[in-house]
């Protein structure tokens, strides 16, 4: 949300749509609070500001009434959140100061003035442009009758004039007098006695070659000062006059050899504000980035803001490094260095040094990458020999010259999903798309209905300006959904560029191919294979996936990765390499053409399956957070491996789903896991479970083989025509191959999927692979548990999984599957005592048994008896370090303490559970605990009641539940806010209760209970 003071009082929702505030008194109150946003404004001060010297008889009640009206308006426009907070000292508008345009203007104007004082005129221009762009008219325009408004409006107006003067000074400093002469003339006409404005106008007129007008403006000012004030001109005005008379002011534009861009400069304002002062400090600055990032356009914008001589040199057409010196000389106006006695490349350089030795120009060397060695050598020689010279280079690879300052040019960002509409519309990538789209489809502008698609298109194009411009140009014949759909073949879609541009900039394909062709064979091969990674990779990942079968590549891997990063084919951050999706698409196409991509994909899937399987048991240890972070970092790789495996290696896919099941539960980020598990289930359901790898401790029971028991620990092997028959005998026992059992899991998987089987006929080999999908009962159960998320039609699969797990003879490798299966609705058949054999003697399994026993006792009403079980569970889980299990145990112990009336102990346990859940990032569970804590704070005995703490807990719970999309927790937290407000602000309480009842129950017991309690609260308000 945002609040507008610089003009009529306005308030905007997150989507940028304004909403009504109310009458003049309410608007004046909002303005008074907004001008001090984030700070408490005393009640007496608010009464003075709203009512002046004639307050109403009951001023306090009148103020409270206006506050209630303002709260109601804000809740209607912005939702249920409380923005006007009440404290003992007064009221506070609880928003970031930057949400108020007047306060944002003040900050930006101060930063702009500071940049100007630091001689960073480019940054000052950017900041002051943004600041002045916030004004919509006179400040507080529609509440000027309020006692406080006139003086505050005048102060803001004076600050605006000062900012306009600062902006004009910054524009003159970068040599743009024409851009501000009109504004300065209007400013002086409106305020003829402002001497600084007049001095700036004089300097601007002189810089534009209009010396006589500059001197006439001084005479007009001198006469006005004498006639109106009886005063002489100030020192500032006199200094400007003398400087003009002495011809001290430099011409605005001198020897500026820059091509004029045909399009507006959009999206790089922040980079420009950083680059211009950097050029002033560093003699060699290199703009780095892949093709299409807008390096050339940024260099031109920077050159236009640098004072003095600037020369742009285009190196792309050159084929020989020996031509660079001649190209620089030609760009500076020298037709031919040989005409001055140069007889070769070395003489060319000497002549060029002679030209530049006594001059302080800025050379912009554009597109250095294909001549990087020659450009680096020449730049080094010129900088040593010409002390006034500065160089701004653009390249896809660093020059690697001593003293070089690198300036990586990033992709244009888009706003995060769910951000305010204004933020999404102002994102640099979106603004560029909108600007270029409007050129081919007049009137086009993103809005609330199209912003999501525009942002998605820009993000899919990696924020590359050239790609965004090419996509926007397709709006001439295509609609946004069509462009988005066709981006799967982006190079074909974006094949129509500017016919007059360099060939390498006419299409997206050409841009990437230019960089690709500069790679050596080893770099190309690694780049092709690296394209298998989704979301990036470490050097260790690449070592296992890309070069495991290539000794030469493996020995050179670190250098090759560094080379690809240096040439802007890879980005590297904190030891992790990432390939832009556009480059990755190009490289993947080359990999497919080379024929080795399928093997790279298999290596990728096997590697990340092993990684997930290795991490899975560690997710129940003290290193839980570290491994959650590692898996989350590789979430995209894991998803990509799963997508490929489901189609190409079903056994591997089942293993990968099983290995990630607990990670998905802990993070709530299954991605496409459930959908892919459902896709895989028919494959698994078409096979019968067979016992092939018996438990070492007991292979027979009552004289019969375990393979004869229905759904024993087995693997899916032979096809079965009738899935229902899986509850019957599994068929004859299968002989266990000792050699096969001894192989690694990866080797066994490769054989199961038919890749290493001794079969010469490819068709027969594929058929054999399809028929040999083999997974064990635990893996099957976890696949079913994942697939059942959000479904209630997998009863047969859940029953089959439960029977299979219950028939196992020994401890489970993944004991958490019992919990996940139960959450999905799967029950293990059998006596509880008998099923305890499924849990081993490891600390986690024993603690889990105690937790289950405690829950059974608690749910049956034997609360006191459950406490020792929960206590032993907590102790066991503390020993393992599993934070999820620790929080679950603390939660149950808190419930026991609350039941027996020990509220202090319950609160302490909840506090610890909240801290643990916060570490895990479990917003919904934390919201639930906060609401429970709020209930204890609010509902306890008078001696222990803490209304302020309860309100804070409920408010935080509302915020967390909204962020996490947990509507059940949100309903309960809103109910709590209603309870707190019932005695303080009945209107507010009624609104909270009404909001609770507006949330559909949808079968949720939590929401149903919140509904009941909200109705009870409303009944109390109505006196029932």
PDB file of N, CA and C in Angstrom, residues 345-419:
ATOM      1  N   UNK A 345      51.277  -1.320 -37.486  1.00  0.00           N
ATOM      2  CA  UNK A 345      50.476  -1.302 -36.267  1.00  0.00           C
ATOM      3  C   UNK A 345      51.175  -0.610 -35.105  1.00  0.00           C
ATOM      4  N   UNK A 346      52.484  -0.864 -34.948  1.00  0.00           N
ATOM      5  CA  UNK A 346      53.191  -0.252 -33.825  1.00  0.00           C
ATOM      6  C   UNK A 346      53.256   1.253 -33.998  1.00  0.00           C
ATOM      7  N   UNK A 347      53.516   1.701 -35.259  1.00  0.00           N
ATOM      8  CA  UNK A 347      53.539   3.138 -35.525  1.00  0.00           C
ATOM      9  C   UNK A 347      52.146   3.733 -35.355  1.00  0.00           C
ATOM     10  N   UNK A 348      51.108   2.988 -35.733  1.00  0.00           N
ATOM     11  CA  UNK A 348      49.738   3.461 -35.518  1.00  0.00           C
ATOM     12  C   UNK A 348      49.507   3.781 -34.046  1.00  0.00           C
ATOM     13  N   UNK A 349      49.970   2.889 -33.210  1.00  0.00           N
ATOM     14  CA  UNK A 349      49.785   3.089 -31.771  1.00  0.00           C
ATOM     15  C   UNK A 349      50.567   4.300 -31.282  1.00  0.00           C
ATOM     16  N   UNK A 350      51.756   4.481 -31.796  1.00  0.00           N
ATOM     17  CA  UNK A 350      52.566   5.633 -31.386  1.00  0.00           C
ATOM     18  C   UNK A 350      51.904   6.938 -31.802  1.00  0.00           C
ATOM     19  N   UNK A 351      51.385   6.977 -33.025  1.00  0.00           N
ATOM     20  CA  UNK A 351      50.683   8.166 -33.483  1.00  0.00           C
ATOM     21  C   UNK A 351      49.437   8.431 -32.635  1.00  0.00           C
ATOM     22  N   UNK A 352      48.760   7.350 -32.274  1.00  0.00           N
ATOM     23  CA  UNK A 352      47.555   7.496 -31.450  1.00  0.00           C
ATOM     24  C   UNK A 352      47.922   8.052 -30.078  1.00  0.00           C
ATOM     25  N   UNK A 353      49.021   7.580 -29.519  1.00  0.00           N
ATOM     26  CA  UNK A 353      49.471   8.102 -28.229  1.00  0.00           C
ATOM     27  C   UNK A 353      49.777   9.586 -28.342  1.00  0.00           C
ATOM     28  N   UNK A 354      50.414   9.974 -29.451  1.00  0.00           N
ATOM     29  CA  UNK A 354      50.713  11.395 -29.656  1.00  0.00           C
ATOM     30  C   UNK A 354      49.429  12.220 -29.713  1.00  0.00           C
ATOM     31  N   UNK A 355      48.383  11.657 -30.325  1.00  0.00           N
ATOM     32  CA  UNK A 355      47.094  12.362 -30.410  1.00  0.00           C
ATOM     33  C   UNK A 355      46.465  12.561 -29.031  1.00  0.00           C
ATOM     34  N   UNK A 356      46.627  11.534 -28.156  1.00  0.00           N
ATOM     35  CA  UNK A 356      45.899  11.518 -26.887  1.00  0.00           C
ATOM     36  C   UNK A 356      46.719  12.029 -25.708  1.00  0.00           C
ATOM     37  N   UNK A 357      48.009  12.218 -25.880  1.00  0.00           N
ATOM     38  CA  UNK A 357      48.889  12.501 -24.748  1.00  0.00           C
ATOM     39  C   UNK A 357      48.477  13.739 -23.974  1.00  0.00           C
ATOM     40  N   UNK A 358      48.049  14.771 -24.654  1.00  0.00           N
ATOM     41  CA  UNK A 358      47.710  16.026 -23.988  1.00  0.00           C
ATOM     42  C   UNK A 358      46.201  16.237 -23.874  1.00  0.00           C
ATOM     43  N   UNK A 359      45.446  15.194 -24.113  1.00  0.00           N
ATOM     44  CA  UNK A 359      43.982  15.326 -24.059  1.00  0.00           C
ATOM     45  C   UNK A 359      43.419  14.390 -22.995  1.00  0.00           C
ATOM     46  N   UNK A 360      42.271  14.770 -22.370  1.00  0.00           N
ATOM     47  CA  UNK A 360      41.667  13.910 -21.330  1.00  0.00           C
ATOM     48  C   UNK A 360      40.347  13.288 -21.767  1.00  0.00           C
ATOM     49  N   UNK A 361      40.312  12.578 -22.895  1.00  0.00           N
ATOM     50  CA  UNK A 361      39.019  12.068 -23.357  1.00  0.00           C
ATOM     51  C   UNK A 361      38.605  10.788 -22.621  1.00  0.00           C
ATOM     52  N   UNK A 362      37.347  10.460 -22.819  1.00  0.00           N
ATOM     53  CA  UNK A 362      36.835   9.138 -22.434  1.00  0.00           C
ATOM     54  C   UNK A 362      36.633   8.353 -23.716  1.00  0.00           C
ATOM     55  N   UNK A 363      37.340   7.234 -23.849  1.00  0.00           N
ATOM     56  CA  UNK A 363      37.153   6.343 -24.991  1.00  0.00           C
ATOM     57  C   UNK A 363      36.188   5.232 -24.587  1.00  0.00           C
ATOM     58  N   UNK A 364      35.159   5.026 -25.373  1.00  0.00           N
ATOM     59  CA  UNK A 364      34.249   3.903 -25.165  1.00  0.00           C
ATOM     60  C   UNK A 364      34.574   2.871 -26.237  1.00  0.00           C
ATOM     61  N   UNK A 365      35.191   1.769 -25.818  1.00  0.00           N
ATOM     62  CA  UNK A 365      35.568   0.689 -26.741  1.00  0.00           C
ATOM     63  C   UNK A 365      34.488  -0.386 -26.655  1.00  0.00           C
ATOM     64  N   UNK A 366      33.683  -0.494 -27.683  1.00  0.00           N
ATOM     65  CA  UNK A 366      32.502  -1.358 -27.653  1.00  0.00           C
ATOM     66  C   UNK A 366      32.766  -2.695 -28.348  1.00  0.00           C
ATOM     67  N   UNK A 367      32.380  -3.782 -27.702  1.00  0.00           N
ATOM     68  CA  UNK A 367      32.493  -5.144 -28.241  1.00  0.00           C
ATOM     69  C   UNK A 367      33.947  -5.558 -28.422  1.00  0.00           C
ATOM     70  N   UNK A 368      34.604  -5.766 -27.294  1.00  0.00           N
ATOM     71  CA  UNK A 368      36.028  -6.110 -27.317  1.00  0.00           C
ATOM     72  C   UNK A 368      36.297  -7.606 -27.351  1.00  0.00           C
ATOM     73  N   UNK A 369      35.270  -8.447 -27.138  1.00  0.00           N
ATOM     74  CA  UNK A 369      35.522  -9.846 -26.815  1.00  0.00           C
ATOM     75  C   UNK A 369      36.270 -10.633 -27.890  1.00  0.00           C
ATOM     76  N   UNK A 370      36.044 -10.345 -29.167  1.00  0.00           N
ATOM     77  CA  UNK A 370      36.683 -11.150 -30.197  1.00  0.00           C
ATOM     78  C   UNK A 370      38.116 -10.692 -30.479  1.00  0.00           C
ATOM     79  N   UNK A 371      38.505  -9.545 -29.931  1.00  0.00           N
ATOM     80  CA  UNK A 371      39.867  -9.030 -30.082  1.00  0.00           C
ATOM     81  C   UNK A 371      40.452  -8.727 -28.710  1.00  0.00           C
ATOM     82  N   UNK A 372      40.075  -9.535 -27.726  1.00  0.00           N
ATOM     83  CA  UNK A 372      40.340  -9.154 -26.341  1.00  0.00           C
ATOM     84  C   UNK A 372      41.831  -9.030 -26.046  1.00  0.00           C
ATOM     85  N   UNK A 373      42.669  -9.883 -26.611  1.00  0.00           N
ATOM     86  CA  UNK A 373      44.099  -9.803 -26.336  1.00  0.00           C
ATOM     87  C   UNK A 373      44.691  -8.508 -26.881  1.00  0.00           C
ATOM     88  N   UNK A 374      44.367  -8.179 -28.142  1.00  0.00           N
ATOM     89  CA  UNK A 374      44.917  -6.977 -28.763  1.00  0.00           C
ATOM     90  C   UNK A 374      44.385  -5.711 -28.090  1.00  0.00           C
ATOM     91  N   UNK A 375      43.080  -5.706 -27.745  1.00  0.00           N
ATOM     92  CA  UNK A 375      42.497  -4.540 -27.082  1.00  0.00           C
ATOM     93  C   UNK A 375      43.130  -4.354 -25.708  1.00  0.00           C
ATOM     94  N   UNK A 376      43.326  -5.437 -24.971  1.00  0.00           N
ATOM     95  CA  UNK A 376      43.927  -5.346 -23.646  1.00  0.00           C
ATOM     96  C   UNK A 376      45.334  -4.761 -23.725  1.00  0.00           C
ATOM     97  N   UNK A 377      46.122  -5.256 -24.680  1.00  0.00           N
ATOM     98  CA  UNK A 377      47.500  -4.759 -24.807  1.00  0.00           C
ATOM     99  C   UNK A 377      47.524  -3.281 -25.169  1.00  0.00           C
ATOM    100  N   UNK A 378      46.679  -2.865 -26.135  1.00  0.00           N
ATOM    101  CA  UNK A 378      46.644  -1.469 -26.547  1.00  0.00           C
ATOM    102  C   UNK A 378      46.123  -0.566 -25.430  1.00  0.00           C
ATOM    103  N   UNK A 379      45.060  -1.017 -24.743  1.00  0.00           N
ATOM    104  CA  UNK A 379      44.517  -0.214 -23.643  1.00  0.00           C
ATOM    105  C   UNK A 379      45.567   0.013 -22.566  1.00  0.00           C
ATOM    106  N   UNK A 380      46.339  -1.037 -22.262  1.00  0.00           N
ATOM    107  CA  UNK A 380      47.387  -0.916 -21.249  1.00  0.00           C
ATOM    108  C   UNK A 380      48.426   0.121 -21.668  1.00  0.00           C
ATOM    109  N   UNK A 381      48.832   0.074 -22.931  1.00  0.00           N
ATOM    110  CA  UNK A 381      49.858   1.012 -23.415  1.00  0.00           C
ATOM    111  C   UNK A 381      49.323   2.450 -23.419  1.00  0.00           C
ATOM    112  N   UNK A 382      48.093   2.629 -23.873  1.00  0.00           N
ATOM    113  CA  UNK A 382      47.521   3.976 -23.927  1.00  0.00           C
ATOM    114  C   UNK A 382      47.380   4.574 -22.532  1.00  0.00           C
ATOM    115  N   UNK A 383      46.912   3.778 -21.569  1.00  0.00           N
ATOM    116  CA  UNK A 383      46.699   4.303 -20.216  1.00  0.00           C
ATOM    117  C   UNK A 383      48.010   4.686 -19.551  1.00  0.00           C
ATOM    118  N   UNK A 384      49.065   3.935 -19.829  1.00  0.00           N
ATOM    119  CA  UNK A 384      50.370   4.265 -19.273  1.00  0.00           C
ATOM    120  C   UNK A 384      50.912   5.559 -19.885  1.00  0.00           C
ATOM    121  N   UNK A 385      50.695   5.727 -21.167  1.00  0.00           N
ATOM    122  CA  UNK A 385      51.310   6.837 -21.899  1.00  0.00           C
ATOM    123  C   UNK A 385      50.485   8.114 -21.886  1.00  0.00           C
ATOM    124  N   UNK A 386      49.185   8.018 -21.607  1.00  0.00           N
ATOM    125  CA  UNK A 386      48.293   9.182 -21.693  1.00  0.00           C
ATOM    126  C   UNK A 386      47.605   9.384 -20.341  1.00  0.00           C
ATOM    127  N   UNK A 387      48.165  10.199 -19.463  1.00  0.00           N
ATOM    128  CA  UNK A 387      47.672  10.289 -18.083  1.00  0.00           C
ATOM    129  C   UNK A 387      46.243  10.794 -17.960  1.00  0.00           C
ATOM    130  N   UNK A 388      45.743  11.541 -18.928  1.00  0.00           N
ATOM    131  CA  UNK A 388      44.382  12.059 -18.827  1.00  0.00           C
ATOM    132  C   UNK A 388      43.329  11.145 -19.422  1.00  0.00           C
ATOM    133  N   UNK A 389      43.749  10.067 -20.062  1.00  0.00           N
ATOM    134  CA  UNK A 389      42.828   9.181 -20.775  1.00  0.00           C
ATOM    135  C   UNK A 389      42.034   8.295 -19.804  1.00  0.00           C
ATOM    136  N   UNK A 390      40.760   8.098 -20.103  1.00  0.00           N
ATOM    137  CA  UNK A 390      39.932   7.108 -19.414  1.00  0.00           C
ATOM    138  C   UNK A 390      39.290   6.216 -20.479  1.00  0.00           C
ATOM    139  N   UNK A 391      39.108   4.940 -20.137  1.00  0.00           N
ATOM    140  CA  UNK A 391      38.527   3.976 -21.086  1.00  0.00           C
ATOM    141  C   UNK A 391      37.337   3.282 -20.434  1.00  0.00           C
ATOM    142  N   UNK A 392      36.249   3.241 -21.157  1.00  0.00           N
ATOM    143  CA  UNK A 392      35.080   2.442 -20.788  1.00  0.00           C
ATOM    144  C   UNK A 392      34.915   1.383 -21.861  1.00  0.00           C
ATOM    145  N   UNK A 393      35.133   0.131 -21.501  1.00  0.00           N
ATOM    146  CA  UNK A 393      35.052  -0.973 -22.463  1.00  0.00           C
ATOM    147  C   UNK A 393      33.791  -1.787 -22.219  1.00  0.00           C
ATOM    148  N   UNK A 394      33.262  -2.347 -23.300  1.00  0.00           N
ATOM    149  CA  UNK A 394      32.179  -3.327 -23.167  1.00  0.00           C
ATOM    150  C   UNK A 394      32.680  -4.641 -23.753  1.00  0.00           C
ATOM    151  N   UNK A 395      32.464  -5.724 -23.030  1.00  0.00           N
ATOM    152  CA  UNK A 395      33.004  -7.001 -23.476  1.00  0.00           C
ATOM    153  C   UNK A 395      32.273  -8.141 -22.778  1.00  0.00           C
ATOM    154  N   UNK A 396      32.301  -9.303 -23.406  1.00  0.00           N
ATOM    155  CA  UNK A 396      31.784 -10.500 -22.757  1.00  0.00           C
ATOM    156  C   UNK A 396      32.868 -11.196 -21.947  1.00  0.00           C
ATOM    157  N   UNK A 397      34.074 -10.626 -21.981  1.00  0.00           N
ATOM    158  CA  UNK A 397      35.207 -11.189 -21.259  1.00  0.00           C
ATOM    159  C   UNK A 397      36.061 -10.043 -20.746  1.00  0.00           C
ATOM    160  N   UNK A 398      36.571 -10.159 -19.524  1.00  0.00           N
ATOM    161  CA  UNK A 398      37.405  -9.114 -18.937  1.00  0.00           C
ATOM    162  C   UNK A 398      38.684  -8.933 -19.745  1.00  0.00           C
ATOM    163  N   UNK A 399      39.218  -7.698 -19.776  1.00  0.00           N
ATOM    164  CA  UNK A 399      40.470  -7.442 -20.482  1.00  0.00           C
ATOM    165  C   UNK A 399      41.663  -7.975 -19.706  1.00  0.00           C
ATOM    166  N   UNK A 400      41.517  -8.088 -18.380  1.00  0.00           N
ATOM    167  CA  UNK A 400      42.595  -8.558 -17.496  1.00  0.00           C
ATOM    168  C   UNK A 400      43.824  -7.663 -17.595  1.00  0.00           C
ATOM    169  N   UNK A 401      43.590  -6.370 -17.451  1.00  0.00           N
ATOM    170  CA  UNK A 401      44.651  -5.373 -17.443  1.00  0.00           C
ATOM    171  C   UNK A 401      44.772  -4.834 -16.028  1.00  0.00           C
ATOM    172  N   UNK A 402      45.985  -4.604 -15.579  1.00  0.00           N
ATOM    173  CA  UNK A 402      46.196  -4.056 -14.240  1.00  0.00           C
ATOM    174  C   UNK A 402      45.436  -2.744 -14.085  1.00  0.00           C
ATOM    175  N   UNK A 403      44.693  -2.625 -12.996  1.00  0.00           N
ATOM    176  CA  UNK A 403      43.914  -1.418 -12.756  1.00  0.00           C
ATOM    177  C   UNK A 403      42.511  -1.466 -13.317  1.00  0.00           C
ATOM    178  N   UNK A 404      42.174  -2.567 -14.012  1.00  0.00           N
ATOM    179  CA  UNK A 404      40.826  -2.679 -14.596  1.00  0.00           C
ATOM    180  C   UNK A 404      39.783  -2.835 -13.498  1.00  0.00           C
ATOM    181  N   UNK A 405      38.687  -2.089 -13.599  1.00  0.00           N
ATOM    182  CA  UNK A 405      37.541  -2.215 -12.692  1.00  0.00           C
ATOM    183  C   UNK A 405      36.399  -2.860 -13.463  1.00  0.00           C
ATOM    184  N   UNK A 406      35.937  -4.002 -12.986  1.00  0.00           N
ATOM    185  CA  UNK A 406      34.866  -4.722 -13.674  1.00  0.00           C
ATOM    186  C   UNK A 406      33.516  -4.227 -13.184  1.00  0.00           C
ATOM    187  N   UNK A 407      32.594  -4.071 -14.113  1.00  0.00           N
ATOM    188  CA  UNK A 407      31.232  -3.624 -13.810  1.00  0.00           C
ATOM    189  C   UNK A 407      30.272  -4.623 -14.459  1.00  0.00           C
ATOM    190  N   UNK A 408      29.942  -5.711 -13.773  1.00  0.00           N
ATOM    191  CA  UNK A 408      29.012  -6.689 -14.362  1.00  0.00           C
ATOM    192  C   UNK A 408      27.654  -6.035 -14.607  1.00  0.00           C
ATOM    193  N   UNK A 409      27.126  -6.241 -15.783  1.00  0.00           N
ATOM    194  CA  UNK A 409      25.807  -5.704 -16.135  1.00  0.00           C
ATOM    195  C   UNK A 409      24.789  -6.816 -15.922  1.00  0.00           C
ATOM    196  N   UNK A 410      23.944  -6.696 -14.917  1.00  0.00           N
ATOM    197  CA  UNK A 410      23.033  -7.792 -14.583  1.00  0.00           C
ATOM    198  C   UNK A 410      21.842  -7.838 -15.520  1.00  0.00           C
ATOM    199  N   UNK A 411      21.085  -8.928 -15.405  1.00  0.00           N
ATOM    200  CA  UNK A 411      19.835  -9.003 -16.134  1.00  0.00           C
ATOM    201  C   UNK A 411      18.825  -8.026 -15.511  1.00  0.00           C
ATOM    202  N   UNK A 412      17.896  -7.548 -16.302  1.00  0.00           N
ATOM    203  CA  UNK A 412      16.867  -6.650 -15.772  1.00  0.00           C
ATOM    204  C   UNK A 412      15.918  -7.454 -14.888  1.00  0.00           C
ATOM    205  N   UNK A 413      15.686  -7.008 -13.674  1.00  0.00           N
ATOM    206  CA  UNK A 413      14.857  -7.795 -12.761  1.00  0.00           C
ATOM    207  C   UNK A 413      13.371  -7.572 -12.982  1.00  0.00           C
ATOM    208  N   UNK A 414      12.588  -8.536 -12.519  1.00  0.00           N
ATOM    209  CA  UNK A 414      11.138  -8.382 -12.394  1.00  0.00           C
ATOM    210  C   UNK A 414      10.816  -8.481 -10.916  1.00  0.00           C
ATOM    211  N   UNK A 415       9.667  -7.932 -10.528  1.00  0.00           N
ATOM    212  CA  UNK A 415       9.273  -7.976  -9.122  1.00  0.00           C
ATOM    213  C   UNK A 415       8.858  -9.386  -8.735  1.00  0.00           C
ATOM    214  N   UNK A 416       8.992  -9.682  -7.460  1.00  0.00           N
ATOM    215  CA  UNK A 416       8.600 -10.999  -6.956  1.00  0.00           C
ATOM    216  C   UNK A 416       7.101 -11.199  -7.115  1.00  0.00           C
ATOM    217  N   UNK A 417       6.705 -12.447  -7.350  1.00  0.00           N
ATOM    218  CA  UNK A 417       5.290 -12.769  -7.448  1.00  0.00           C
ATOM    219  C   UNK A 417       4.588 -12.374  -6.163  1.00  0.00           C
ATOM    220  N   UNK A 418       3.442 -11.720  -6.309  1.00  0.00           N
ATOM    221  CA  UNK A 418       2.700 -11.281  -5.131  1.00  0.00           C
ATOM    222  C   UNK A 418       3.042  -9.880  -4.687  1.00  0.00           C
ATOM    223  N   UNK A 419       4.014  -9.234  -5.330  1.00  0.00           N
ATOM    224  CA  UNK A 419       4.352  -7.863  -4.974  1.00  0.00           C
ATOM    225  C   UNK A 419       3.216  -6.928  -5.362  1.00  0.00           C
TER     226      UNK A 419
END
